[in-house]
């Protein structure tokens, strides 16, 4: 099921160019751009090849791109020519459950509702594929962000449990 890109907003920047922000689940992600975002939010470096494979093996990779709007035609530029400003991915059994990972908004674009739009658009895309149970692991400091989107900590006493390599 191919889902159409969704334009979330548009604005005229300081140089007079019109830019739009687009949510997509079909854009081809450049792993270097993902690394740039991870670095920008201060996440520890991970092997590039592993990030690439994790993206390839994800059920859904959601992106936010800033793209140019052609001043003459009003047409939106392709995401491949845009700037990646946010991304997230979901692993899934393709039927019941999906888990969200690596949710990032470029710090220069944070605090204006894009993180919220990224997660809610992704949940809508998962529901469109009939995957309704959505889980995630939240760092302590972003719990309020997810709570505001309707996520519940430990529903009915269910605990996230972890087995790390010793
Ligand atoms: C978490 C993150 C994706 C939020 O993106 P964002 O675009 O800044 O979020 P939004 O502007 O959509 O914020 C939506 C709401 O959540 C709140 N919020 C955002 N980040 C928050 C945080 N860290 N703690 C508490 N509330 C937060 C906002 O105030 C806003 O509230 P409002 O709707 O009442 O105004 C972004 O801060 C980020 O990329 N952080 C670094 C990576 C990270 O920690 N990812 C999560 C890993 S579990």
CSV table of C-alpha atoms and ligand atoms in Angstrom, one decimal:
chain,number,residue,atom,x,y,z
A,1,UNK,CA,0.0,0.0,0.0
A,2,UNK,CA,1.7,3.2,-1.2
A,3,UNK,CA,0.6,6.2,0.9
A,4,UNK,CA,0.7,9.7,-0.6
A,5,UNK,CA,3.0,12.3,0.9
A,6,UNK,CA,1.3,14.8,3.2
A,7,UNK,CA,2.2,18.5,3.2
A,8,UNK,CA,2.2,19.7,6.8
A,9,UNK,CA,3.0,23.4,6.4
A,10,UNK,CA,4.6,26.0,4.1
A,11,UNK,CA,6.3,29.3,4.6
A,12,UNK,CA,8.4,32.0,2.9
A,13,UNK,CA,12.0,31.9,4.2
A,14,UNK,CA,14.4,34.9,4.8
A,15,UNK,CA,15.6,34.7,1.2
A,16,UNK,CA,12.1,34.9,-0.2
A,17,UNK,CA,11.9,31.2,-1.2
A,18,UNK,CA,8.7,29.3,-0.4
A,19,UNK,CA,9.4,26.1,1.5
A,20,UNK,CA,7.1,23.3,2.5
A,21,UNK,CA,7.4,20.5,5.1
A,22,UNK,CA,6.3,17.1,3.8
A,23,UNK,CA,5.6,13.9,5.7
A,24,UNK,CA,6.4,10.8,3.7
A,25,UNK,CA,6.6,7.0,4.3
A,26,UNK,CA,8.0,6.3,0.9
A,27,UNK,CA,11.0,8.6,0.6
A,28,UNK,CA,14.4,7.0,0.0
A,29,UNK,CA,16.4,7.9,3.0
A,30,UNK,CA,20.1,8.8,2.8
A,31,UNK,CA,21.8,7.2,5.7
A,32,UNK,CA,24.3,10.1,5.9
A,33,UNK,CA,21.4,12.4,6.5
A,34,UNK,CA,20.1,10.2,9.3
A,35,UNK,CA,23.5,10.2,10.9
A,36,UNK,CA,23.6,14.0,10.7
A,37,UNK,CA,20.3,14.1,12.6
A,38,UNK,CA,21.4,11.6,15.2
A,39,UNK,CA,24.6,13.6,15.7
A,40,UNK,CA,22.6,16.9,15.9
A,41,UNK,CA,20.5,15.5,18.8
A,42,UNK,CA,23.6,14.2,20.5
A,43,UNK,CA,23.0,10.4,20.1
A,44,UNK,CA,26.0,8.1,20.3
A,45,UNK,CA,27.5,7.2,16.9
A,46,UNK,CA,26.4,3.8,15.6
A,47,UNK,CA,28.0,1.8,12.7
A,48,UNK,CA,26.6,3.3,9.4
A,49,UNK,CA,26.1,-0.1,7.8
A,50,UNK,CA,24.0,-1.2,10.8
A,51,UNK,CA,21.8,2.0,10.6
A,52,UNK,CA,21.3,1.3,6.9
A,53,UNK,CA,20.2,-2.3,7.5
A,54,UNK,CA,18.0,-1.3,10.4
A,55,UNK,CA,16.2,1.2,8.1
A,56,UNK,CA,16.0,-1.4,5.3
A,57,UNK,CA,14.5,-4.0,7.6
A,58,UNK,CA,12.0,-1.6,9.3
A,59,UNK,CA,8.3,-2.0,8.5
A,60,UNK,CA,7.9,1.7,8.0
A,61,UNK,CA,10.3,4.6,7.8
A,62,UNK,CA,8.7,8.0,8.2
A,63,UNK,CA,10.4,11.2,7.2
A,64,UNK,CA,9.9,15.0,7.3
A,65,UNK,CA,11.6,16.9,4.5
A,66,UNK,CA,11.7,20.6,3.8
A,67,UNK,CA,11.3,21.0,0.1
A,68,UNK,CA,11.2,24.0,-2.2
A,69,UNK,CA,8.0,25.2,-3.9
A,70,UNK,CA,8.5,26.3,-7.4
A,71,UNK,CA,7.5,30.1,-7.5
A,72,UNK,CA,6.2,29.8,-11.1
A,73,UNK,CA,4.2,26.6,-11.0
A,74,UNK,CA,3.5,26.2,-7.3
A,75,UNK,CA,4.7,22.6,-7.6
A,76,UNK,CA,6.4,21.0,-4.7
A,77,UNK,CA,10.0,19.8,-5.1
A,78,UNK,CA,10.8,16.1,-4.7
A,79,UNK,CA,11.8,14.9,-1.3
A,80,UNK,CA,15.0,13.5,-2.8
A,81,UNK,CA,16.1,17.2,-3.4
A,82,UNK,CA,14.8,18.3,0.0
A,83,UNK,CA,16.4,18.5,3.4
A,84,UNK,CA,15.7,15.8,5.9
A,85,UNK,CA,14.5,17.5,9.1
A,86,UNK,CA,12.9,14.6,10.9
A,87,UNK,CA,12.6,10.8,10.8
A,88,UNK,CA,11.3,7.8,12.7
A,89,UNK,CA,10.9,4.1,12.0
A,90,UNK,CA,8.7,1.3,13.1
A,91,UNK,CA,9.3,-2.4,13.3
A,92,UNK,CA,6.2,-4.6,13.2
A,93,UNK,CA,4.7,-8.1,12.9
A,94,UNK,CA,2.7,-6.5,10.1
A,95,UNK,CA,-0.6,-7.5,11.7
A,96,UNK,CA,-1.1,-6.6,15.4
A,97,UNK,CA,1.9,-4.7,16.7
A,98,UNK,CA,4.3,-1.9,15.8
A,99,UNK,CA,7.1,-0.4,17.8
A,100,UNK,CA,8.4,3.1,17.1
A,101,UNK,CA,12.2,3.7,17.1
A,102,UNK,CA,14.6,6.6,16.5
A,103,UNK,CA,12.2,9.5,16.6
A,104,UNK,CA,14.1,12.6,15.8
A,105,UNK,CA,13.4,16.2,14.8
A,106,UNK,CA,16.3,18.4,13.7
A,107,UNK,CA,17.0,20.8,16.7
A,108,UNK,CA,16.7,23.8,14.4
A,109,UNK,CA,13.0,22.7,13.7
A,110,UNK,CA,12.0,21.6,17.2
A,111,UNK,CA,9.3,23.1,19.3
A,112,UNK,CA,6.9,24.0,16.6
A,113,UNK,CA,4.8,20.9,16.5
A,114,UNK,CA,6.7,18.8,14.0
A,115,UNK,CA,7.5,16.0,16.4
A,116,UNK,CA,3.9,15.7,17.2
A,117,UNK,CA,3.0,15.8,13.5
A,118,UNK,CA,5.6,13.1,12.7
A,119,UNK,CA,4.3,10.7,15.4
A,120,UNK,CA,0.6,11.2,14.8
A,121,UNK,CA,1.1,11.0,11.0
A,122,UNK,CA,3.0,7.7,11.5
A,123,UNK,CA,0.3,6.3,13.7
A,124,UNK,CA,-2.3,7.2,11.0
A,125,UNK,CA,-0.2,5.4,8.4
A,126,UNK,CA,0.1,2.3,10.6
A,127,UNK,CA,-3.6,2.3,11.2
A,128,UNK,CA,-4.2,2.6,7.4
A,129,UNK,CA,-2.2,-0.7,7.2
A,130,UNK,CA,-4.4,-2.1,10.0
A,131,UNK,CA,-1.6,-2.2,12.6
A,132,UNK,CA,-3.3,-0.8,15.7
A,133,UNK,CA,-1.1,-1.6,18.7
A,134,UNK,CA,1.7,0.9,18.8
A,135,UNK,CA,4.4,0.8,21.5
A,136,UNK,CA,7.7,2.7,22.1
A,137,UNK,CA,10.5,3.0,24.6
A,138,UNK,CA,10.7,6.6,25.8
A,139,UNK,CA,13.8,8.3,27.3
A,140,UNK,CA,12.8,9.7,30.7
A,141,UNK,CA,12.9,13.3,29.5
A,142,UNK,CA,10.5,12.8,26.6
A,143,UNK,CA,7.8,11.0,28.5
A,144,UNK,CA,5.6,14.2,28.7
A,145,UNK,CA,5.9,14.5,24.8
A,146,UNK,CA,4.6,11.0,24.3
A,147,UNK,CA,2.0,11.3,27.1
A,148,UNK,CA,0.5,14.3,25.3
A,149,UNK,CA,0.1,12.1,22.2
A,150,UNK,CA,-1.9,9.6,24.2
A,151,UNK,CA,0.8,7.0,25.1
A,152,UNK,CA,0.3,5.4,28.5
A,153,UNK,CA,3.1,4.2,30.8
A,154,UNK,CA,2.7,0.5,32.0
A,155,UNK,CA,-0.9,0.1,31.0
A,156,UNK,CA,-2.6,-2.5,33.3
A,157,UNK,CA,0.8,-3.0,35.1
A,158,UNK,CA,2.5,-4.3,31.9
A,159,UNK,CA,6.3,-3.7,32.3
A,160,UNK,CA,8.9,-3.3,29.5
A,161,UNK,CA,11.6,-5.9,30.3
A,162,UNK,CA,15.0,-6.0,28.8
A,163,UNK,CA,17.8,-8.6,28.5
A,164,UNK,CA,21.0,-6.9,27.5
A,165,UNK,CA,24.2,-8.8,26.5
A,166,UNK,CA,26.3,-9.3,29.5
B,1,LIG,C1,11.3,14.6,21.2
B,1,LIG,C2,11.2,15.3,19.8
B,1,LIG,C3,11.0,14.4,18.7
B,1,LIG,C4,10.0,16.3,19.9
B,1,LIG,O1,10.0,17.0,18.7
B,1,LIG,P1,9.4,18.6,18.6
B,1,LIG,O2,9.2,18.9,17.2
B,1,LIG,O3,10.3,19.5,19.4
B,1,LIG,O4,8.0,18.4,19.4
B,1,LIG,P2,6.7,19.3,19.2
B,1,LIG,O5,7.1,20.7,18.9
B,1,LIG,O6,5.8,18.6,18.2
B,1,LIG,O7,6.1,19.2,20.6
B,1,LIG,C5,4.8,18.7,20.9
B,1,LIG,C6,4.5,18.9,22.3
B,1,LIG,O8,5.4,18.1,23.2
B,1,LIG,C7,6.1,19.0,24.0
B,1,LIG,N1,7.5,18.5,24.1
B,1,LIG,C8,8.3,18.4,23.1
B,1,LIG,N2,9.5,17.9,23.5
B,1,LIG,C9,9.3,17.7,24.8
B,1,LIG,C10,10.2,17.2,25.9
B,1,LIG,N3,11.4,16.8,25.6
B,1,LIG,N4,9.7,17.2,27.1
B,1,LIG,C11,8.4,17.6,27.4
B,1,LIG,N5,7.6,18.0,26.5
B,1,LIG,C12,8.0,18.1,25.2
B,1,LIG,C13,6.0,20.4,23.4
B,1,LIG,O9,6.1,21.4,24.4
B,1,LIG,C14,4.6,20.3,22.8
B,1,LIG,O10,3.6,20.6,23.7
B,1,LIG,P3,2.3,21.4,23.3
B,1,LIG,O11,1.6,20.6,22.2
B,1,LIG,O12,1.6,21.5,24.6
B,1,LIG,O13,2.8,22.7,22.8
B,1,LIG,C15,12.5,16.2,19.7
B,1,LIG,O14,12.7,17.0,20.8
B,1,LIG,C16,13.8,15.4,19.4
B,1,LIG,O15,14.1,15.0,18.3
B,1,LIG,N6,14.5,15.1,20.5
B,1,LIG,C17,15.8,14.4,20.4
B,1,LIG,C18,15.6,13.0,20.1
B,1,LIG,C19,14.8,12.2,21.1
B,1,LIG,O16,15.0,12.4,22.3
B,1,LIG,N7,13.8,11.4,20.6
B,1,LIG,C20,13.0,10.6,21.4
B,1,LIG,C21,13.6,9.3,21.8
B,1,LIG,S1,12.7,8.3,22.8
